[in-house]
Short mmCIF file of C-alpha atoms in Angstrom, two decimals:
data_model
loop_
_atom_site.label_atom_id
_atom_site.label_comp_id
_atom_site.label_asym_id
_atom_site.label_seq_id
_atom_site.Cartn_x
_atom_site.Cartn_y
_atom_site.Cartn_z
CA UNK K 10 5.74 -6.57 -25.83
CA UNK K 11 4.78 -10.17 -25.12
CA UNK K 12 2.24 -11.77 -27.45
CA UNK K 13 -0.24 -12.51 -24.69
CA UNK K 14 -1.36 -9.16 -23.40
CA UNK K 15 -2.95 -10.20 -20.11
CA UNK K 16 -5.46 -7.58 -19.00
CA UNK K 17 -5.22 -5.60 -15.78
CA UNK K 18 -8.07 -7.63 -14.27
CA UNK K 19 -6.30 -10.89 -15.14
CA UNK K 20 -3.03 -9.69 -13.63
CA UNK K 21 -4.91 -8.55 -10.52
CA UNK K 22 -6.47 -12.01 -10.26
CA UNK K 23 -2.99 -13.56 -10.42
CA UNK K 24 -1.81 -11.12 -7.74
CA UNK K 25 -4.66 -12.39 -5.53
CA UNK K 26 -3.73 -16.00 -6.25
CA UNK K 27 -0.10 -15.39 -5.26
CA UNK K 28 -1.27 -15.08 -1.65
CA UNK K 29 -2.33 -18.75 -1.83
CA UNK K 30 0.33 -21.15 -0.59
CA UNK K 31 -0.28 -23.46 -3.55
CA UNK K 32 0.64 -20.75 -6.09
CA UNK K 33 4.26 -21.95 -6.21
CA UNK K 34 3.39 -25.64 -6.71
CA UNK K 35 4.44 -27.42 -9.89
CA UNK K 36 1.91 -27.81 -12.72
CA UNK K 37 -0.77 -25.55 -14.14
CA UNK K 38 -3.04 -23.29 -12.14
CA UNK K 39 -5.95 -25.56 -13.06
CA UNK K 40 -4.13 -28.63 -11.72
CA UNK K 41 -3.43 -26.83 -8.45
CA UNK K 42 -7.06 -25.73 -8.15
CA UNK K 43 -8.29 -29.28 -8.85
CA UNK K 44 -6.08 -30.51 -6.00
CA UNK K 45 -8.20 -28.38 -3.63
CA UNK K 46 -11.42 -30.19 -4.55
CA UNK K 47 -13.29 -33.18 -3.18
CA UNK K 48 -14.25 -36.20 -5.27
CA UNK K 49 -17.63 -34.63 -6.10
CA UNK K 50 -15.91 -31.61 -7.67
CA UNK K 51 -16.72 -29.13 -4.91
CA UNK K 52 -14.02 -27.33 -2.98
CA UNK K 53 -12.75 -29.09 0.13
CA UNK K 54 -12.66 -26.16 2.55
CA UNK K 55 -10.05 -27.84 4.76
CA UNK K 56 -7.72 -27.91 1.76
CA UNK K 57 -8.64 -24.38 0.72
CA UNK K 58 -7.86 -23.10 4.22
CA UNK K 59 -4.57 -25.03 4.50
CA UNK K 60 -3.36 -24.09 1.00
CA UNK K 61 -5.13 -20.77 0.64
CA UNK K 62 -4.69 -17.34 2.15
CA UNK K 63 -7.77 -17.40 4.34
CA UNK K 64 -7.95 -15.80 7.76
CA UNK K 65 -6.54 -12.31 8.23
CA UNK K 66 -5.87 -11.82 4.51
CA UNK K 67 -9.03 -13.16 2.89
CA UNK K 68 -12.23 -14.92 3.90
CA UNK K 69 -13.09 -18.48 2.84
CA UNK K 70 -15.91 -17.17 0.66
CA UNK K 71 -13.63 -14.73 -1.13
CA UNK K 72 -10.95 -17.41 -1.54
CA UNK K 73 -13.45 -19.66 -3.35
CA UNK K 74 -14.50 -16.74 -5.56
CA UNK K 75 -10.87 -16.18 -6.61
CA UNK K 76 -10.42 -19.88 -7.40
CA UNK K 77 -13.65 -19.95 -9.42
CA UNK K 78 -12.61 -16.87 -11.41
CA UNK K 79 -9.26 -18.46 -12.22
CA UNK K 80 -10.84 -21.77 -13.19
CA UNK K 81 -13.31 -20.06 -15.51
CA UNK K 82 -10.56 -18.13 -17.30
CA UNK K 83 -9.01 -20.67 -19.67
CA UNK K 84 -6.09 -18.37 -20.48
CA UNK K 85 -5.09 -18.10 -16.83
CA UNK K 86 -5.99 -21.62 -15.69
CA UNK K 87 -3.65 -23.12 -18.30
CA UNK K 88 -0.65 -21.06 -17.20
CA UNK K 89 2.14 -23.24 -15.84
CA UNK K 90 4.60 -22.52 -13.04
CA UNK K 91 8.03 -22.23 -14.73
CA UNK K 92 10.10 -20.72 -11.92
CA UNK K 93 9.39 -19.78 -8.31
CA UNK K 94 10.98 -18.42 -5.17
CA UNK K 95 9.50 -18.82 -1.69
CA UNK K 96 12.07 -18.01 0.98
CA UNK K 97 13.45 -15.28 3.18
CA UNK K 98 10.22 -13.25 3.21
CA UNK K 99 9.71 -13.22 -0.55
CA UNK K 100 7.39 -15.25 -2.77
CA UNK K 101 7.11 -14.99 -6.55
CA UNK K 102 6.02 -17.21 -9.44
CA UNK K 103 6.97 -16.99 -13.10
CA UNK K 104 4.18 -18.40 -15.29
CA UNK K 105 4.40 -19.38 -18.95
CA UNK K 106 1.94 -20.80 -21.48
CA UNK K 107 1.96 -24.39 -22.81
CA UNK K 108 4.84 -23.50 -25.17
CA UNK K 109 6.95 -22.09 -22.31
CA UNK K 110 6.47 -18.62 -23.80
CA UNK K 111 4.84 -15.32 -22.84
CA UNK K 112 6.27 -15.15 -19.28
CA UNK K 113 4.31 -13.43 -16.50
CA UNK K 114 6.03 -12.86 -13.15
CA UNK K 115 3.89 -12.31 -10.04
CA UNK K 116 5.24 -11.10 -6.67
CA UNK K 117 3.28 -11.64 -3.46
CA UNK K 118 2.68 -8.86 -0.94
CA UNK K 119 4.32 -8.73 2.49
CA UNK K 120 2.67 -11.97 3.62
CA UNK K 121 2.90 -11.34 7.36
CA UNK K 122 6.59 -12.20 7.88
CA UNK K 123 8.85 -10.22 10.19
CA UNK K 124 11.62 -9.89 7.60
CA UNK K 125 9.23 -8.55 4.95
CA UNK K 126 7.66 -5.95 7.25
CA UNK K 127 11.07 -4.76 8.41
CA UNK K 128 12.23 -4.58 4.80
CA UNK K 129 9.25 -2.31 3.99
CA UNK K 130 10.39 0.30 6.50
CA UNK K 131 14.11 0.03 5.69
CA UNK K 132 13.25 0.93 2.10
CA UNK K 133 13.01 4.52 3.35
CA UNK K 134 16.79 4.95 3.58
CA UNK K 135 18.44 1.88 2.01
CA UNK K 136 19.27 2.21 -1.69
CA UNK K 137 18.45 -1.45 -2.37
CA UNK K 138 16.87 -3.50 0.42
CA UNK K 139 17.64 -7.16 1.02
CA UNK K 140 14.33 -8.37 -0.45
CA UNK K 141 14.60 -6.05 -3.44
CA UNK K 142 18.06 -7.43 -4.19
CA UNK K 143 16.77 -10.99 -3.74
CA UNK K 144 13.95 -10.27 -6.20
CA UNK K 145 16.38 -8.87 -8.77
CA UNK K 146 18.70 -11.89 -8.41
CA UNK K 147 15.73 -14.19 -8.99
CA UNK K 148 14.92 -12.41 -12.25
CA UNK K 149 18.52 -12.16 -13.44
CA UNK K 150 19.65 -15.69 -12.63
CA UNK K 151 16.67 -18.00 -12.07
CA UNK K 152 14.69 -16.46 -14.94
CA UNK K 153 17.69 -15.66 -17.15
CA UNK K 154 16.31 -17.51 -20.21
CA UNK K 155 13.18 -15.35 -20.30
CA UNK K 156 12.67 -11.91 -21.80
CA UNK K 157 9.63 -9.80 -22.66
CA UNK K 158 8.34 -10.47 -19.14
CA UNK K 159 5.16 -8.89 -17.76
CA UNK K 160 5.63 -8.37 -14.02
CA UNK K 161 2.95 -7.62 -11.43
CA UNK K 162 2.20 -7.79 -7.73
CA UNK K 163 0.20 -6.28 -4.90
CA UNK K 164 1.50 -4.08 -2.03
CA UNK K 165 5.09 -5.19 -1.32
CA UNK K 166 4.73 -7.25 -4.50
CA UNK K 167 3.93 -4.06 -6.40
CA UNK K 168 7.05 -2.39 -5.03
CA UNK K 169 9.21 -5.39 -5.97
CA UNK K 170 7.64 -5.44 -9.44
CA UNK K 171 8.62 -1.82 -9.99
CA UNK K 172 12.09 -2.42 -8.57
CA UNK K 173 12.97 -5.31 -10.90
CA UNK K 174 11.57 -3.34 -13.86
CA UNK K 175 14.19 -0.68 -13.10
CA UNK K 176 17.21 -2.90 -12.41
CA UNK K 177 16.34 -5.75 -14.85
CA UNK K 178 14.98 -3.56 -17.64
CA UNK K 179 16.39 -5.67 -20.46
CA UNK K 180 14.20 -8.63 -19.43
CA UNK K 181 10.95 -6.82 -18.61
CA UNK K 182 8.53 -5.21 -21.04
CA UNK K 183 5.66 -4.23 -18.77
CA UNK K 184 4.92 -3.70 -15.07
CA UNK K 185 1.49 -3.36 -13.41
CA UNK K 186 1.82 -2.52 -9.71
CA UNK K 187 -1.25 -2.76 -7.43
CA UNK K 188 -1.15 -0.65 -4.24
CA UNK K 189 2.66 -0.73 -4.31
CA UNK K 190 4.64 1.76 -2.22
CA UNK K 191 7.26 4.08 -3.71
CA UNK K 192 10.99 4.46 -3.08
CA UNK K 193 13.37 6.42 -0.87
CA UNK K 194 15.69 9.24 -1.91
CA UNK K 195 18.80 7.05 -1.98
CA UNK K 196 17.21 4.71 -4.51
CA UNK K 197 16.03 7.65 -6.63
CA UNK K 198 19.54 9.13 -6.72
CA UNK K 199 21.40 5.88 -7.32
CA UNK K 200 19.08 4.63 -10.07
CA UNK K 201 18.15 7.99 -11.61
CA UNK K 202 19.07 7.09 -15.20
CA UNK K 203 17.61 3.57 -14.98
CA UNK K 204 14.32 4.99 -13.71
CA UNK K 205 14.13 7.31 -16.71
CA UNK K 206 14.39 4.28 -19.00
CA UNK K 207 11.96 2.08 -17.06
CA UNK K 208 9.22 4.48 -15.86
CA UNK K 209 7.14 4.36 -19.05
CA UNK K 210 6.89 0.58 -18.66
CA UNK K 211 5.38 0.97 -15.19
CA UNK K 212 1.70 1.52 -14.40
CA UNK K 213 0.72 2.03 -10.76
CA UNK K 214 -2.91 1.15 -9.96
CA UNK K 215 -4.10 1.83 -6.41
CA UNK K 216 -7.31 2.12 -4.46
CA UNK K 217 -8.34 5.76 -4.20
CA UNK K 218 -8.32 5.42 -0.40
CA UNK K 219 -5.39 2.99 -0.06
CA UNK K 220 -2.84 3.86 2.62
CA UNK K 221 0.23 1.97 1.30
CA UNK K 222 0.72 3.48 -2.16
CA UNK K 223 1.14 6.91 -0.52
CA UNK K 224 4.41 5.84 1.14
CA UNK K 225 7.66 7.28 -0.27
CA UNK K 226 8.10 8.60 -3.83
CA UNK K 227 6.33 7.02 -6.84
CA UNK K 228 8.30 6.27 -10.02
CA UNK K 229 5.54 4.95 -12.32
CA UNK K 230 5.06 6.64 -15.66
CA UNK K 231 1.29 6.15 -15.33
CA UNK K 232 -0.62 6.40 -12.03
CA UNK K 233 -4.28 5.40 -11.74
CA UNK K 234 -6.59 5.49 -8.71
CA UNK K 235 -9.57 3.14 -8.78
CA UNK K 236 -12.60 2.29 -6.68
CA UNK K 237 -12.09 -0.50 -4.17
CA UNK K 238 -14.35 -0.16 -1.12
CA UNK K 239 -15.92 2.79 0.64
CA UNK K 240 -14.50 3.93 3.94
CA UNK K 241 -11.16 4.14 5.71
CA UNK K 242 -10.02 0.81 7.17
CA UNK K 243 -7.55 -2.02 6.64
CA UNK K 244 -9.86 -3.40 3.93
CA UNK K 245 -8.91 -0.46 1.74
CA UNK K 246 -5.61 -2.21 1.08
CA UNK K 247 -7.20 -5.55 0.21
CA UNK K 248 -6.15 -7.03 -3.12
CA UNK K 249 -9.51 -8.79 -3.31
CA UNK K 250 -11.71 -5.71 -2.78
CA UNK K 251 -9.93 -4.02 -5.69
CA UNK K 252 -10.85 -7.02 -7.84
CA UNK K 253 -14.43 -7.45 -6.63
CA UNK K 254 -15.30 -3.73 -6.65
CA UNK K 255 -13.30 -2.77 -9.74
CA UNK K 256 -14.88 -1.38 -12.90
CA UNK K 257 -13.34 -2.95 -16.02
CA UNK K 258 -13.81 -2.22 -19.71
CA UNK K 259 -14.45 -4.71 -22.53
CA UNK K 260 -10.71 -5.51 -22.64
CA UNK K 261 -10.54 -6.34 -18.95
CA UNK K 262 -8.59 -3.20 -18.07
CA UNK K 263 -9.68 -0.71 -15.43
CA UNK K 264 -12.30 1.58 -16.90
CA UNK K 265 -10.81 4.95 -17.80
CA UNK K 266 -13.82 6.13 -19.81
CA UNK K 267 -14.93 8.53 -17.09
CA UNK K 268 -11.51 9.93 -16.35
CA UNK K 269 -9.04 9.14 -13.61
CA UNK K 270 -10.51 8.87 -10.11
CA UNK K 271 -8.84 11.35 -7.73
CA UNK K 272 -7.10 10.10 -4.63
CA UNK K 273 -9.15 10.50 -1.46
CA UNK K 274 -8.25 13.89 0.15
CA UNK K 275 -7.57 12.19 3.49
CA UNK K 276 -4.96 9.98 1.80
CA UNK K 277 -3.39 13.00 0.12
CA UNK K 278 -2.94 14.65 3.52
CA UNK K 279 -1.69 11.37 5.01
CA UNK K 280 0.93 11.20 2.25
CA UNK K 281 2.04 14.72 3.07
CA UNK K 282 2.44 13.72 6.75
CA UNK K 283 4.30 10.51 5.82
CA UNK K 284 6.67 12.38 3.50
CA UNK K 285 7.36 14.89 6.25
CA UNK K 286 8.36 12.13 8.68
CA UNK K 287 10.62 10.51 6.09
CA UNK K 288 12.30 13.81 5.24
CA UNK K 289 12.81 14.59 8.91
CA UNK K 290 14.54 11.23 9.48
CA UNK K 291 16.66 11.75 6.36
CA UNK K 292 17.95 15.06 7.79
CA UNK K 293 19.34 13.47 10.96
CA UNK K 294 23.12 13.95 11.03
CA UNK K 295 25.47 11.02 10.42
CA UNK K 296 23.80 7.60 10.37
CA UNK K 297 20.77 8.93 12.27
CA UNK K 298 18.39 7.96 9.47
CA UNK K 299 19.59 4.36 9.67
CA UNK K 300 19.23 4.20 13.46
CA UNK K 301 15.79 5.85 13.45
CA UNK K 302 14.53 3.66 10.57
CA UNK K 303 15.81 0.51 12.28
CA UNK K 304 13.91 1.44 15.42
CA UNK K 305 10.74 2.18 13.44
CA UNK K 306 11.18 -1.05 11.47
CA UNK K 307 11.48 -3.11 14.64
CA UNK K 308 8.22 -1.69 16.00
CA UNK K 309 6.29 -2.02 12.72
CA UNK K 310 7.50 -5.58 12.08
CA UNK K 311 6.57 -6.62 15.63
CA UNK K 312 3.07 -5.21 15.29
CA UNK K 313 2.19 -6.64 11.87
CA UNK K 314 4.18 -9.88 11.58
CA UNK K 315 3.02 -13.25 12.84
CA UNK K 316 5.95 -15.61 12.28
CA UNK K 317 8.23 -14.72 15.21
CA UNK K 318 8.00 -15.17 18.97
CA UNK K 319 7.35 -12.30 21.37
CA UNK K 320 10.82 -12.90 22.84
CA UNK K 321 12.49 -12.49 19.43
CA UNK K 322 10.54 -9.31 18.65
CA UNK K 323 11.28 -7.86 22.10
CA UNK K 324 15.02 -8.45 21.63
CA UNK K 325 14.95 -6.74 18.23
CA UNK K 326 13.19 -3.69 19.68
CA UNK K 327 15.60 -3.51 22.66
CA UNK K 328 18.60 -3.67 20.33
CA UNK K 329 17.18 -0.94 18.07
CA UNK K 330 16.44 1.26 21.11
CA UNK K 331 19.94 0.82 22.50
CA UNK K 332 21.50 1.61 19.10
CA UNK K 333 19.42 4.78 18.82
CA UNK K 334 20.30 5.78 22.41
CA UNK K 335 24.00 5.50 21.59
CA UNK K 336 23.52 7.60 18.47
CA UNK K 337 21.48 10.23 20.31
CA UNK K 338 23.99 10.31 23.17
CA UNK K 339 26.79 10.91 20.67
CA UNK K 340 24.79 13.67 19.02
CA UNK K 341 24.24 15.40 22.36
CA UNK K 342 27.93 15.11 23.16
CA UNK K 343 28.76 16.56 19.75
CA UNK K 344 26.44 19.52 20.33
CA UNK K 345 27.52 19.83 24.00
CA UNK K 346 23.93 20.71 24.80
CA UNK K 347 20.96 18.34 25.14
CA UNK K 348 18.60 20.87 23.58
CA UNK K 349 20.68 21.52 20.47
CA UNK K 350 19.50 18.40 18.55
CA UNK K 351 15.88 19.41 19.17
CA UNK K 352 16.49 22.94 17.91
CA UNK K 353 18.37 21.52 14.92
CA UNK K 354 15.47 19.27 13.93
CA UNK K 355 12.94 22.04 14.49
CA UNK K 356 14.74 24.35 12.08
CA UNK K 357 14.90 21.61 9.45
CA UNK K 358 11.23 20.85 9.85
CA UNK K 359 9.98 24.43 9.79
CA UNK K 360 8.84 24.08 6.18
CA UNK K 361 6.65 21.09 7.08
CA UNK K 362 5.15 22.89 10.06
CA UNK K 363 4.28 25.86 7.86
CA UNK K 364 2.53 23.45 5.50
CA UNK K 365 0.72 21.92 8.47
CA UNK K 366 -0.52 25.36 9.48
CA UNK K 367 -1.82 25.98 5.96
CA UNK K 368 -3.66 22.63 5.90
CA UNK K 369 -5.04 23.33 9.38
CA UNK K 370 -6.50 26.67 8.25
CA UNK K 371 -8.12 25.05 5.20
CA UNK K 372 -9.63 22.28 7.32
CA UNK K 373 -10.91 24.75 9.90
CA UNK K 374 -12.58 26.84 7.22
CA UNK K 375 -14.15 23.87 5.44
CA UNK K 376 -15.37 22.32 8.71
CA UNK K 377 -17.16 25.55 9.57
CA UNK K 378 -19.06 25.31 6.28
CA UNK K 379 -19.63 21.57 6.55
CA UNK K 380 -21.17 21.86 10.02
CA UNK K 381 -23.84 24.16 8.60
CA UNK K 382 -25.30 21.49 6.31
CA UNK K 383 -26.85 19.30 9.05
CA UNK K 384 -28.45 22.46 10.44
CA UNK K 385 -29.92 23.30 7.02
CA UNK K 386 -31.30 19.76 6.65
CA UNK K 387 -32.80 19.76 10.16
CA UNK K 388 -34.41 23.12 9.46
CA UNK K 389 -35.83 21.76 6.22
CA UNK K 390 -37.38 18.78 8.06
CA UNK K 391 -39.05 21.09 10.58
CA UNK K 392 -40.60 23.14 7.80
CA UNK K 393 -41.62 20.12 5.74
CA UNK K 394 -45.41 19.76 5.53
CA UNK K 395 -46.53 16.61 7.35
CA UNK K 396 -49.19 16.02 4.68
CA UNK K 397 -46.65 15.68 1.84
CA UNK K 398 -46.81 12.23 0.34
CA UNK K 399 -43.65 10.25 1.01
CA UNK K 400 -42.44 12.52 3.80
CA UNK K 401 -41.25 9.50 5.82
CA UNK K 402 -39.04 8.34 2.95
CA UNK K 403 -37.63 11.85 2.47
CA UNK K 404 -37.02 12.23 6.20
CA UNK K 405 -35.17 8.93 6.47
CA UNK K 406 -33.02 9.75 3.44
CA UNK K 407 -32.09 13.13 4.87
CA UNK K 408 -31.22 11.59 8.24
CA UNK K 409 -28.86 9.20 6.49
CA UNK K 410 -27.20 12.18 4.83
CA UNK K 411 -26.84 13.89 8.22
CA UNK K 412 -25.34 10.74 9.72
CA UNK K 413 -22.72 10.50 6.94
CA UNK K 414 -21.91 14.19 7.28
CA UNK K 415 -21.46 13.76 11.03
CA UNK K 416 -19.00 10.91 10.48
CA UNK K 417 -17.00 12.94 7.97
CA UNK K 418 -17.00 15.94 10.27
CA UNK K 419 -15.78 13.79 13.18
CA UNK K 420 -12.94 12.37 11.05
CA UNK K 421 -11.86 15.82 9.84
CA UNK K 422 -12.03 17.16 13.39
CA UNK K 423 -9.63 14.43 14.54
CA UNK K 424 -7.30 15.22 11.67
CA UNK K 425 -7.42 18.93 12.45
CA UNK K 426 -6.69 18.30 16.16
CA UNK K 427 -3.77 16.05 15.25
CA UNK K 428 -2.27 18.79 13.11
CA UNK K 429 -2.80 21.31 15.89
CA UNK K 430 -1.03 18.99 18.33
CA UNK K 431 1.96 18.61 15.98
CA UNK K 432 2.17 22.38 15.47
CA UNK K 433 1.96 23.03 19.23
CA UNK K 434 4.71 20.52 20.05
CA UNK K 435 6.94 21.97 17.35
CA UNK K 436 6.47 25.55 18.53
CA UNK K 437 7.14 24.53 22.15
CA UNK K 438 10.41 22.86 21.13
CA UNK K 439 11.33 25.74 18.86
CA UNK K 440 11.08 28.17 21.78
CA UNK K 441 13.81 26.32 23.71
CA UNK K 442 16.87 28.48 24.27
#
């Protein structure tokens, strides 16, 4: 283990900083932060915006908070960039102390590029994706002189951190992944023995309602869910909300004193649905999983990326559609019946539909009970004596409770109806003869 045991909060702060464009500049973190300031010592917001990660990723206010936290941490602010990579959809920085020791490697998340978003989806069926291989080559060759490395990163950066810990195990002592997604079956099979060696080095820390860590199969030896921000929105995957809302102990690590926070039930069910889709694609005959994943990747990358033209994205989608059409046409020809592929997939997916039915029944039962609570509260308000001191305060509090219950009920109703729709479509297809 490296001599400088950076805490989980410090590593999370570095993961936030890696989204800043200036994170790969030469010099110390402090020198790079000073370059963002005006002569009077205050931050020049034009420089912060141009060199920072403001906009869709983080607000200007939050960006300044990250920079202030870094500046006030002498251990982090004196770290120096020793190696970096910033090309082809991947960004990472290897930091060392003033003696060029105690290396810490930080991978950035997806970063909004088309290649990175496509790589995320292709990880479902490819054993080693292009960006994962690029990350491993960076560690093996660019960082060859370093060992005892602590590696970290958020989202895609968390996945890459785990990946290099498996395939570059001799150089890495510790991995802390934040909201990082898991791995596909091909990776798990190909690297089975390496994963056994590396898994105890890996800690996965994710927001309890994060929607990225649920993707694919986790390999971390230790998995922790933490508080980030209430609700279900894109902010639940924010690297900054995990930092600003996190509860840390005296050592700067996430507080485990009160036990491990359970994953939000909605995310647990979402993971089940995601796994079902992945397994269904994997069961397609021949290279069907590749064709289907390429099509999905083209759509996802076009929706979330911001570095390519509409014309480029449209061409990529058209190509993926045509490739899948050729595959599907060949499959129909092979079966000599257009309905056979549908029946084939239905039989493979029966186990997932049976699980869907079980979840549907549970939701239906719990919703029936949950809908009773607003009625009980309303009945209580009617019976409440108007002369009771503080009735207005009590009434307002109870109405807030009703409002929150209504929102939860509405969300669960949508989830239940979605499951019912999936079950209905499956059973309709399954009846085809």
